[in-house]
mmCIF file of C-alpha atoms in Angstrom:
data_model
loop_
_atom_site.group_PDB
_atom_site.id
_atom_site.type_symbol
_atom_site.label_atom_id
_atom_site.label_comp_id
_atom_site.label_asym_id
_atom_site.label_seq_id
_atom_site.Cartn_x
_atom_site.Cartn_y
_atom_site.Cartn_z
ATOM 1 C CA MET A 293 0.000 0.000 0.000
ATOM 2 C CA SER A 294 1.573 3.229 -1.044
ATOM 3 C CA PHE A 295 0.915 6.624 0.438
ATOM 4 C CA VAL A 296 0.082 8.129 -2.945
ATOM 5 C CA ARG A 297 -2.488 5.461 -3.710
ATOM 6 C CA ASN A 298 -4.121 5.661 -0.286
ATOM 7 C CA GLY A 299 -3.804 9.421 -0.034
ATOM 8 C CA LEU A 300 -5.096 10.322 -3.487
ATOM 9 C CA PRO A 301 -8.429 11.748 -2.201
ATOM 10 C CA ALA A 302 -6.505 13.912 0.292
ATOM 11 C CA VAL A 303 -4.163 15.097 -2.464
ATOM 12 C CA VAL A 304 -7.145 16.046 -4.639
ATOM 13 C CA THR A 305 -8.699 17.886 -1.681
ATOM 14 C CA LEU A 306 -5.410 19.687 -1.055
ATOM 15 C CA LEU A 307 -5.337 20.825 -4.684
ATOM 16 C CA ILE A 308 -8.913 22.111 -4.372
ATOM 17 C CA VAL A 309 -8.212 24.132 -1.221
ATOM 18 C CA LEU A 310 -5.026 25.481 -2.829
ATOM 19 C CA ALA A 311 -7.096 26.567 -5.819
ATOM 20 C CA PHE A 312 -9.618 28.242 -3.527
ATOM 21 C CA GLY A 313 -6.746 29.998 -1.783
ATOM 22 C CA MET A 314 -5.271 31.291 -5.019
ATOM 23 C CA PHE A 315 -8.369 31.856 -7.137
ATOM 24 C CA GLY A 316 -11.269 31.970 -4.651
ATOM 25 C CA ALA A 317 -11.597 35.755 -4.722
ATOM 26 C CA ARG A 318 -11.556 35.706 -8.510
ATOM 27 C CA LEU A 319 -14.281 33.066 -8.516
ATOM 28 C CA ALA A 320 -16.496 35.191 -6.275
ATOM 29 C CA THR A 321 -15.817 38.215 -8.490
ATOM 30 C CA VAL A 322 -16.627 36.467 -11.753
ATOM 31 C CA ALA A 323 -19.682 34.640 -10.415
ATOM 32 C CA GLY A 324 -21.157 37.429 -8.284
ATOM 33 C CA TYR A 325 -23.936 35.309 -6.814
ATOM 34 C CA LEU A 326 -21.267 33.328 -4.929
ATOM 35 C CA ALA A 327 -20.567 36.467 -2.883
ATOM 36 C CA VAL A 328 -24.123 36.553 -1.468
ATOM 37 C CA PRO A 329 -23.286 34.358 1.563
ATOM 38 C CA SER A 330 -20.395 36.692 2.344
ATOM 39 C CA ALA A 331 -22.833 39.591 2.567
ATOM 40 C CA VAL A 332 -24.340 38.006 5.683
ATOM 41 C CA GLY A 333 -20.968 37.031 7.124
ATOM 42 C CA LEU A 334 -20.715 33.443 5.928
ATOM 43 C CA PRO A 335 -17.797 32.000 3.991
ATOM 44 C CA TYR A 336 -18.378 32.145 0.249
ATOM 45 C CA GLY A 337 -16.875 28.756 -0.511
ATOM 46 C CA LEU A 338 -14.466 26.147 0.684
ATOM 47 C CA PRO A 339 -11.564 27.288 2.837
ATOM 48 C CA GLY A 340 -8.534 28.433 0.930
ATOM 49 C CA LEU A 341 -4.979 27.602 1.828
ATOM 50 C CA ARG A 342 -3.239 30.988 1.818
ATOM 51 C CA VAL A 343 0.128 32.341 2.863
ATOM 52 C CA VAL A 344 -0.781 36.027 3.139
ATOM 53 C CA PRO A 345 -4.031 37.812 4.053
ATOM 54 C CA LEU A 346 -6.485 38.544 1.280
ATOM 55 C CA GLY A 347 -7.330 42.226 0.929
ATOM 56 C CA GLU A 348 -8.217 43.832 4.256
ATOM 57 C CA THR A 349 -8.654 40.577 6.149
ATOM 58 C CA GLY A 350 -6.326 40.146 9.071
ATOM 59 C CA TRP A 351 -3.935 37.421 10.034
ATOM 60 C CA LEU A 352 -6.476 35.730 12.296
ATOM 61 C CA LEU A 353 -8.845 35.078 9.410
ATOM 62 C CA THR A 354 -5.981 33.989 7.161
ATOM 63 C CA LEU A 355 -4.727 31.517 9.745
ATOM 64 C CA THR A 356 -8.282 30.298 10.330
ATOM 65 C CA GLU A 357 -8.799 29.751 6.604
ATOM 66 C CA SER A 358 -5.529 27.850 6.318
ATOM 67 C CA LEU A 359 -6.246 25.770 9.412
ATOM 68 C CA ALA A 360 -9.751 24.971 8.161
ATOM 69 C CA ALA A 361 -8.308 23.939 4.793
ATOM 70 C CA LEU A 362 -5.795 21.636 6.475
ATOM 71 C CA VAL A 363 -8.518 20.195 8.728
ATOM 72 C CA MET A 364 -10.600 19.484 5.636
ATOM 73 C CA VAL A 365 -7.685 17.706 3.956
ATOM 74 C CA GLY A 366 -7.038 15.772 7.168
ATOM 75 C CA VAL A 367 -10.656 14.641 7.495
ATOM 76 C CA VAL A 368 -10.729 13.441 3.899
ATOM 77 C CA GLY A 369 -7.385 11.680 4.263
ATOM 78 C CA TRP A 370 -8.307 10.061 7.560
ATOM 79 C CA LEU A 371 -11.726 8.826 6.462
ATOM 80 C CA THR A 372 -10.617 7.490 3.091
ATOM 81 C CA ALA A 373 -7.433 5.777 4.293
ATOM 82 C CA ARG A 374 -9.278 2.855 5.886
ATOM 83 C CA ARG A 375 -11.937 2.192 3.304
ATOM 84 C CA ARG A 376 -12.984 -1.309 2.355
ATOM 85 C CA GLY A 377 -14.929 -2.556 -0.620
ATOM 86 C CA GLY A 378 -15.008 -1.912 -4.322
ATOM 87 C CA ALA A 379 -14.669 1.173 -6.445
ATOM 88 C CA VAL A 380 -18.323 2.236 -6.116
ATOM 89 C CA ARG A 381 -18.224 2.055 -2.341
ATOM 90 C CA ALA A 382 -14.916 3.927 -2.349
ATOM 91 C CA PHE A 383 -16.451 6.617 -4.585
ATOM 92 C CA PHE A 384 -19.286 7.334 -2.176
ATOM 93 C CA SER A 385 -16.943 7.029 0.788
ATOM 94 C CA GLY A 386 -14.653 9.684 -0.717
ATOM 95 C CA TRP A 387 -17.586 11.919 -1.584
ATOM 96 C CA GLY A 388 -18.993 11.616 1.937
ATOM 97 C CA ALA A 389 -15.597 12.303 3.481
ATOM 98 C CA PHE A 390 -15.279 15.453 1.374
ATOM 99 C CA VAL A 391 -18.746 16.637 2.432
ATOM 100 C CA LEU A 392 -17.977 15.980 6.094
ATOM 101 C CA GLY A 393 -14.623 17.747 5.765
ATOM 102 C CA ALA A 394 -16.316 20.774 4.181
ATOM 103 C CA VAL A 395 -18.879 20.893 7.001
ATOM 104 C CA VAL A 396 -16.227 20.617 9.734
ATOM 105 C CA ALA A 397 -14.103 23.305 8.066
ATOM 106 C CA GLY A 398 -17.151 25.552 7.699
ATOM 107 C CA VAL A 399 -18.067 25.152 11.364
ATOM 108 C CA LEU A 400 -14.513 26.042 12.389
ATOM 109 C CA ARG A 401 -14.629 29.163 10.232
ATOM 110 C CA ALA A 402 -18.074 30.113 11.588
ATOM 111 C CA VAL A 403 -16.939 29.816 15.190
ATOM 112 C CA VAL A 404 -13.986 32.149 14.600
ATOM 113 C CA ILE A 405 -16.090 34.654 12.641
ATOM 114 C CA SER A 406 -18.717 34.613 15.406
ATOM 115 C CA GLN A 407 -16.066 35.368 17.983
ATOM 116 C CA ILE A 408 -14.597 38.193 15.922
ATOM 117 C CA VAL A 409 -17.943 39.950 15.474
ATOM 118 C CA GLU A 410 -18.995 39.140 19.046
ATOM 119 C CA ALA A 411 -22.213 37.519 17.860
ATOM 120 C CA GLY A 412 -25.058 36.846 20.240
ATOM 121 C CA PRO A 413 -26.604 33.396 20.672
ATOM 122 C CA GLY A 414 -29.040 33.803 17.777
ATOM 123 C CA ALA A 415 -26.425 35.071 15.364
ATOM 124 C CA TYR A 416 -24.020 32.395 16.539
ATOM 125 C CA ALA A 417 -26.593 29.705 15.765
ATOM 126 C CA GLY A 418 -27.239 31.345 12.403
ATOM 127 C CA PHE A 419 -23.528 31.334 11.575
ATOM 128 C CA LEU A 420 -23.299 27.650 12.489
ATOM 129 C CA LEU A 421 -26.404 26.710 10.512
ATOM 130 C CA GLY A 422 -25.174 28.687 7.522
ATOM 131 C CA ALA A 423 -21.735 27.071 7.728
ATOM 132 C CA VAL A 424 -23.242 23.586 7.820
ATOM 133 C CA THR A 425 -25.493 24.422 4.865
ATOM 134 C CA ALA A 426 -22.630 25.931 2.865
ATOM 135 C CA GLY A 427 -20.419 22.938 3.678
ATOM 136 C CA LEU A 428 -23.112 20.520 2.531
ATOM 137 C CA LEU A 429 -23.628 22.452 -0.705
ATOM 138 C CA TRP A 430 -19.962 22.913 -1.599
ATOM 139 C CA GLY A 431 -19.145 19.382 -0.492
ATOM 140 C CA GLY A 432 -21.964 18.016 -2.610
ATOM 141 C CA VAL A 433 -20.889 20.017 -5.646
ATOM 142 C CA LEU A 434 -17.146 19.275 -5.484
ATOM 143 C CA GLY A 435 -17.088 16.048 -3.476
ATOM 144 C CA TRP A 436 -17.248 13.893 -6.569
ATOM 145 C CA THR A 437 -13.605 14.757 -7.238
ATOM 146 C CA ALA A 438 -12.462 13.137 -3.994
ATOM 147 C CA GLY A 439 -14.885 10.291 -4.635
ATOM 148 C CA PHE A 440 -13.423 9.725 -8.075
ATOM 149 C CA ALA A 441 -9.905 9.775 -6.639
ATOM 150 C CA ALA A 442 -10.951 7.261 -3.981
ATOM 151 C CA SER A 443 -12.497 4.954 -6.557
ATOM 152 C CA VAL A 444 -9.414 5.169 -8.779
ATOM 153 C CA SER A 445 -7.132 4.390 -5.857
ATOM 154 C CA ALA A 446 -9.395 1.519 -4.748
ATOM 155 C CA GLY A 447 -9.327 0.039 -8.223
ATOM 156 C CA ALA A 448 -5.576 0.513 -8.653
ATOM 157 C CA GLY A 449 -4.733 -2.561 -6.612
ATOM 158 C CA THR A 450 -7.053 -4.951 -8.404
ATOM 159 C CA THR A 451 -6.032 -7.247 -11.186
ATOM 160 C CA VAL A 452 -8.379 -8.004 -14.030
ATOM 161 C CA VAL A 453 -8.011 -11.402 -15.656
ATOM 162 C CA ARG A 454 -9.633 -11.806 -19.032
ATOM 163 C CA ALA A 455 -10.178 -15.099 -20.723
#
């Protein structure tokens, strides 16, 4: 069992969060409707792995984004490393791991944002509910990539014998 074969869904997830870190602001600019959740204080997409703050955001938000991105990659890697079964089961396992990783990362981001804006209990619950919803949506839309990587890595160790 090689690390690359077992870690392929995590590598794909890492590439996605790197892309969100580099091109996430451009994506929200080009597709303006993606910025609507940001208008109410929610993250506009998946967490982005960044080195420097974006625009006027501070270091706390940058570190939170990067930590959330790494947590997402870790969740996907951890949940897909011990999968059993065929390629179809691995596909849905990878997709589910990506969705769960997106939800966990969104909740982490929502907690930090709630603390920064000193949200009350109602707003705090709204931030959490919005983060879970956004994580489910983004995970559902992009989770197939990790699922595909999981199914490819599950099928890589099988041998097909044809008569």
